[in-house]
């Protein structure tokens, strides 16, 4: 089922025509009294009945609202223009809001890709773009959006780790924009059946579960220290290698293996240590 337009005319124009028809029917009744003819009375009554039916079909559509028109259970179409209209008589008019809405998912507890329990929730911004699907393809499109949003959020959260120190990995904490975009894509696929367009999704809460928060914080700190130390060691080795090359090439000095080991050890210790070093002046000969 897809949304389609239905018969409707400008209400002000239609109301003017109906008033003229009612006046015409009254005139026919007047002729009936004068001429005492049954035919004009029947015609006048028929005009009044038709006018009354169309007056009952008057409907007002507010901005960012649609009205689905049902004729004895059959979907005729939807009026999406705003204003006063006359449509098919004897129809049911179901209003539906087309405004942009926010939905906050419940705080969910789910395991990430590493198996760690985390707490996560998101904000979903959406609007109805197909009134027929929203009203007739699902039982209640608001409940459908709520349940599918939580289901999609659980699925996305279980595909990525909460955090990692590998630059090439996508994480829930470090790549919220990418994760939100993937959540939006999955939600669009799930909600298309309900005629709902997802405008934006954003994670608004993300944390380790209470029972492991303290342990995971210590683990996070240890991994951060390890990563920082690895960077420091790589930089220290590179700096030491450059220092030896510059000394040997610039000063035209050569070192024995023992002296190289001693110099490398001194440089690495002074660079890597997180405490201040005490300089020691060596008056011996470092060259061959």
Coordinates of C-alpha atoms in Angstrom, one line a residue:
X1 CA 0.0 0.0 0.0
X2 CA 1.3 3.4 -1.0
X3 CA 0.1 6.9 -0.5
X4 CA -1.9 8.5 -3.3
X5 CA -3.9 11.7 -3.8
X6 CA -7.7 11.6 -3.6
X7 CA -10.5 13.8 -4.8
X8 CA -10.7 17.2 -3.1
X9 CA -11.6 20.7 -4.1
X10 CA -11.1 24.1 -2.5
X11 CA -13.5 24.3 0.4
X12 CA -14.4 28.0 0.0
X13 CA -15.3 27.5 -3.7
X14 CA -17.2 24.3 -2.9
X15 CA -19.0 25.9 0.0
X16 CA -20.1 28.8 -2.3
X17 CA -21.4 26.2 -4.9
X18 CA -23.3 24.3 -2.2
X19 CA -24.9 27.5 -0.9
X20 CA -26.1 28.3 -4.4
X21 CA -27.4 24.7 -4.8
X22 CA -29.3 25.0 -1.5
X23 CA -30.8 28.3 -2.6
X24 CA -31.7 26.7 -6.0
X25 CA -33.4 23.8 -4.1
X26 CA -35.4 26.4 -2.1
X27 CA -36.4 28.1 -5.3
X28 CA -37.7 24.8 -6.7
X29 CA -39.8 24.3 -3.6
X30 CA -41.2 27.8 -4.1
X31 CA -42.1 26.9 -7.6
X32 CA -43.8 23.7 -6.3
X33 CA -46.0 25.8 -4.0
X34 CA -47.0 28.1 -6.9
X35 CA -47.4 25.6 -9.6
X36 CA -48.4 22.6 -7.4
X37 CA -46.1 20.2 -9.3
X38 CA -44.5 17.2 -7.7
X39 CA -41.5 17.0 -10.1
X40 CA -39.9 20.3 -8.9
X41 CA -40.3 19.3 -5.3
X42 CA -38.5 16.0 -5.9
X43 CA -35.7 17.8 -7.7
X44 CA -35.4 20.3 -5.0
X45 CA -35.3 17.6 -2.3
X46 CA -32.6 15.8 -4.3
X47 CA -30.5 18.9 -4.6
X48 CA -30.8 19.5 -0.8
X49 CA -29.8 15.9 0.0
X50 CA -26.7 16.1 -2.3
X51 CA -25.8 19.5 -0.8
X52 CA -26.1 18.1 2.7
X53 CA -23.8 15.2 1.8
X54 CA -21.1 17.4 0.4
X55 CA -21.3 19.8 3.3
X56 CA -20.7 16.8 5.7
X57 CA -17.5 16.1 3.7
X58 CA -16.0 19.5 4.5
X59 CA -12.6 18.9 6.2
X60 CA -9.8 21.1 7.5
X61 CA -6.2 20.1 7.1
X62 CA -3.6 21.9 9.2
X63 CA 0.0 22.6 8.2
X64 CA 2.2 19.5 8.4
X65 CA -0.8 17.3 8.7
X66 CA -2.4 14.7 6.4
X67 CA -5.8 13.2 6.3
X68 CA -6.4 9.7 4.9
X69 CA -9.8 9.2 3.3
X70 CA -11.6 5.9 3.7
X71 CA -14.9 5.1 2.0
X72 CA -16.6 2.3 3.9
X73 CA -13.2 0.7 4.7
X74 CA -11.6 1.3 1.3
X75 CA -8.6 3.6 1.1
X76 CA -9.3 6.4 -1.5
X77 CA -6.2 8.5 -0.9
X78 CA -4.7 11.2 1.3
X79 CA -5.0 15.0 1.4
X80 CA -1.7 16.5 2.2
X81 CA -2.4 20.2 1.2
X82 CA -3.4 22.4 4.1
X83 CA -6.6 24.4 4.1
X84 CA -10.4 23.9 3.8
X85 CA -11.5 21.2 1.4
X86 CA -14.5 19.3 0.2
X87 CA -13.9 15.6 -0.5
X88 CA -15.9 12.5 -1.2
X89 CA -19.1 12.3 1.0
X90 CA -19.7 9.6 3.6
X91 CA -16.0 9.0 4.1
X92 CA -13.9 8.5 7.3
X93 CA -11.1 11.1 7.6
X94 CA -8.1 9.9 9.7
X95 CA -5.7 12.7 10.7
X96 CA -1.9 12.0 10.7
X97 CA 0.9 14.3 11.8
X98 CA 3.8 14.8 9.4
X99 CA 5.9 16.8 11.8
X100 CA 9.5 15.9 12.7
X101 CA 9.7 14.0 16.0
X102 CA 12.3 12.9 18.5
X103 CA 12.4 9.5 20.1
X104 CA 14.7 8.5 23.0
X105 CA 15.4 4.8 23.2
X106 CA 15.5 3.2 26.6
X107 CA 18.8 2.7 28.4
X108 CA 19.8 -0.7 27.0
X109 CA 22.4 -3.1 28.4
X110 CA 24.1 -5.1 25.7
X111 CA 27.4 -6.8 25.1
X112 CA 29.8 -5.2 22.7
X113 CA 31.9 -7.3 20.1
X114 CA 34.4 -8.1 22.9
X115 CA 31.7 -9.5 25.1
X116 CA 31.8 -6.6 27.6
X117 CA 28.4 -5.4 29.0
X118 CA 27.8 -1.8 28.2
X119 CA 24.9 0.7 28.6
X120 CA 23.8 2.5 25.5
X121 CA 20.9 4.7 24.3
X122 CA 20.3 6.8 21.2
X123 CA 18.1 9.7 19.9
X124 CA 16.2 9.0 16.7
X125 CA 14.8 11.9 14.7
X126 CA 12.1 10.9 12.2
X127 CA 9.0 11.9 10.3
X128 CA 6.2 10.2 8.4
X129 CA 6.5 10.5 4.6
X130 CA 3.9 7.9 3.5
X131 CA 0.6 8.1 5.4
X132 CA -0.8 5.0 3.9
X133 CA 2.0 2.8 5.1
X134 CA 2.1 4.4 8.5
X135 CA -1.6 3.9 9.0
X136 CA -2.3 0.5 7.3
X137 CA 1.0 -1.4 6.9
X138 CA 1.8 -1.6 10.7
X139 CA -0.5 -1.7 13.7
X140 CA 0.9 1.4 15.4
X141 CA 3.8 3.2 13.7
X142 CA 5.0 4.9 16.9
X143 CA 5.4 1.6 18.7
X144 CA 6.9 0.1 15.6
X145 CA 9.5 2.9 15.5
X146 CA 10.3 2.4 19.2
X147 CA 10.8 -1.3 19.0
X148 CA 12.8 -1.3 15.8
X149 CA 15.0 1.5 17.1
X150 CA 16.0 -0.5 20.2
X151 CA 16.5 -3.6 18.1
X152 CA 18.7 -1.9 15.6
X153 CA 20.7 -0.2 18.4
X154 CA 21.3 -3.6 20.1
X155 CA 22.5 -5.0 16.7
X156 CA 24.9 -2.1 16.0
X157 CA 26.3 -2.1 19.5
X158 CA 27.1 -5.8 19.4
X159 CA 29.2 -5.3 16.2
X160 CA 31.8 -3.0 17.6
X161 CA 34.1 -2.9 20.6
X162 CA 33.5 -0.2 23.2
X163 CA 37.1 1.0 22.9
X164 CA 40.4 -0.1 21.4
X165 CA 43.8 1.4 20.8
X166 CA 44.1 0.3 17.2
X167 CA 43.7 3.2 14.9
X168 CA 42.2 1.2 12.1
X169 CA 39.3 -0.2 14.3
X170 CA 35.9 1.4 14.6
X171 CA 34.8 1.7 18.2
X172 CA 31.6 2.9 19.9
X173 CA 33.4 5.5 21.9
X174 CA 35.9 6.8 19.4
X175 CA 33.7 6.7 16.2
X176 CA 30.3 7.9 17.3
X177 CA 29.7 9.6 14.0
X178 CA 30.3 6.5 11.9
X179 CA 28.3 4.3 14.3
X180 CA 25.4 6.7 14.3
X181 CA 25.4 6.7 10.5
X182 CA 25.4 2.9 10.4
X183 CA 22.5 3.0 12.9
X184 CA 20.6 5.4 10.6
X185 CA 21.1 3.2 7.5
X186 CA 19.9 0.1 9.3
X187 CA 16.9 2.0 10.8
X188 CA 15.9 3.3 7.4
X189 CA 15.8 -0.3 6.1
X190 CA 13.7 -1.4 9.0
X191 CA 11.2 1.5 9.0
X192 CA 10.7 1.8 5.3
X193 CA 7.7 -0.6 5.6
X194 CA 6.0 1.9 8.0
X195 CA 6.5 4.9 5.7
X196 CA 8.9 6.6 8.1
X197 CA 12.0 8.5 7.1
X198 CA 14.9 8.6 9.6
X199 CA 16.4 12.1 9.5
X200 CA 19.2 11.6 12.1
X201 CA 20.4 9.2 14.8
X202 CA 22.8 10.1 17.7
X203 CA 24.2 8.1 20.6
X204 CA 23.3 10.1 23.8
X205 CA 24.6 7.6 26.4
X206 CA 27.5 5.2 26.3
X207 CA 29.2 3.6 29.3
X208 CA 30.4 0.3 30.7
X209 CA 27.9 -1.5 32.8
X210 CA 28.1 -0.7 36.5
X211 CA 29.4 -4.2 37.5
X212 CA 32.5 -3.9 35.4
X213 CA 33.0 -0.2 35.1
X214 CA 35.8 -0.1 37.7
X215 CA 37.7 -3.1 36.3
X216 CA 37.4 -1.8 32.7
X217 CA 38.6 1.6 33.8
X218 CA 41.8 0.0 35.2
X219 CA 42.2 -2.0 32.0
X220 CA 41.7 1.1 29.9
X221 CA 44.3 3.0 31.9
X222 CA 46.8 0.1 31.6
X223 CA 46.3 -0.1 27.8
X224 CA 46.7 3.6 27.5
X225 CA 50.0 3.5 29.5
X226 CA 51.2 0.6 27.4
X227 CA 50.3 2.4 24.2
X228 CA 52.1 5.6 25.4
X229 CA 55.2 3.6 26.4
X230 CA 55.3 1.9 23.0
X231 CA 55.2 5.3 21.3
X232 CA 58.0 6.7 23.6
X233 CA 60.2 3.7 23.0
X234 CA 59.8 3.9 19.3
X235 CA 60.7 7.6 19.4
X236 CA 63.6 7.0 21.7
X237 CA 65.1 4.4 19.4
X238 CA 64.7 6.6 16.4
X239 CA 66.3 9.6 18.3
X240 CA 69.2 7.5 19.5
X241 CA 69.9 6.1 16.0
X242 CA 69.9 9.7 14.6
X243 CA 72.2 10.9 17.4
X244 CA 74.8 8.1 16.7
X245 CA 74.7 8.7 13.0
X246 CA 75.1 12.5 13.3
X247 CA 78.0 12.1 15.8
X248 CA 79.8 9.6 13.6
X249 CA 79.3 11.5 10.4
X250 CA 79.5 15.1 11.6
X251 CA 82.4 14.6 14.1
X252 CA 84.1 11.9 12.1
X253 CA 84.2 9.7 15.2
X254 CA 84.0 5.9 15.5
X255 CA 82.9 3.9 18.5
X256 CA 83.7 0.4 19.7
X257 CA 80.7 -1.9 20.3
X258 CA 81.1 -1.5 24.0
X259 CA 81.1 2.3 23.8
X260 CA 78.1 2.2 21.5
X261 CA 76.2 0.0 23.9
X262 CA 77.0 2.4 26.7
X263 CA 76.0 5.5 24.8
X264 CA 72.8 3.9 23.5
X265 CA 72.0 2.8 27.1
X266 CA 72.5 6.3 28.4
X267 CA 70.5 7.9 25.7
X268 CA 67.6 5.5 26.0
X269 CA 67.5 5.8 29.8
X270 CA 67.5 9.6 29.7
X271 CA 64.7 9.7 27.1
X272 CA 62.4 7.0 28.3
X273 CA 62.5 7.6 32.0
X274 CA 59.6 9.6 33.5
X275 CA 61.9 11.1 36.2
X276 CA 64.5 13.7 35.9
X277 CA 68.0 12.4 35.1
X278 CA 71.3 13.4 36.8
X279 CA 73.9 14.3 34.2
X280 CA 77.3 12.6 34.6
X281 CA 80.3 14.0 32.7
X282 CA 82.6 11.3 31.3
X283 CA 86.1 12.6 30.8
X284 CA 87.3 9.3 29.3
X285 CA 87.9 8.7 25.5
X286 CA 84.8 7.4 23.8
X287 CA 86.5 6.8 20.4
X288 CA 88.9 4.1 19.3

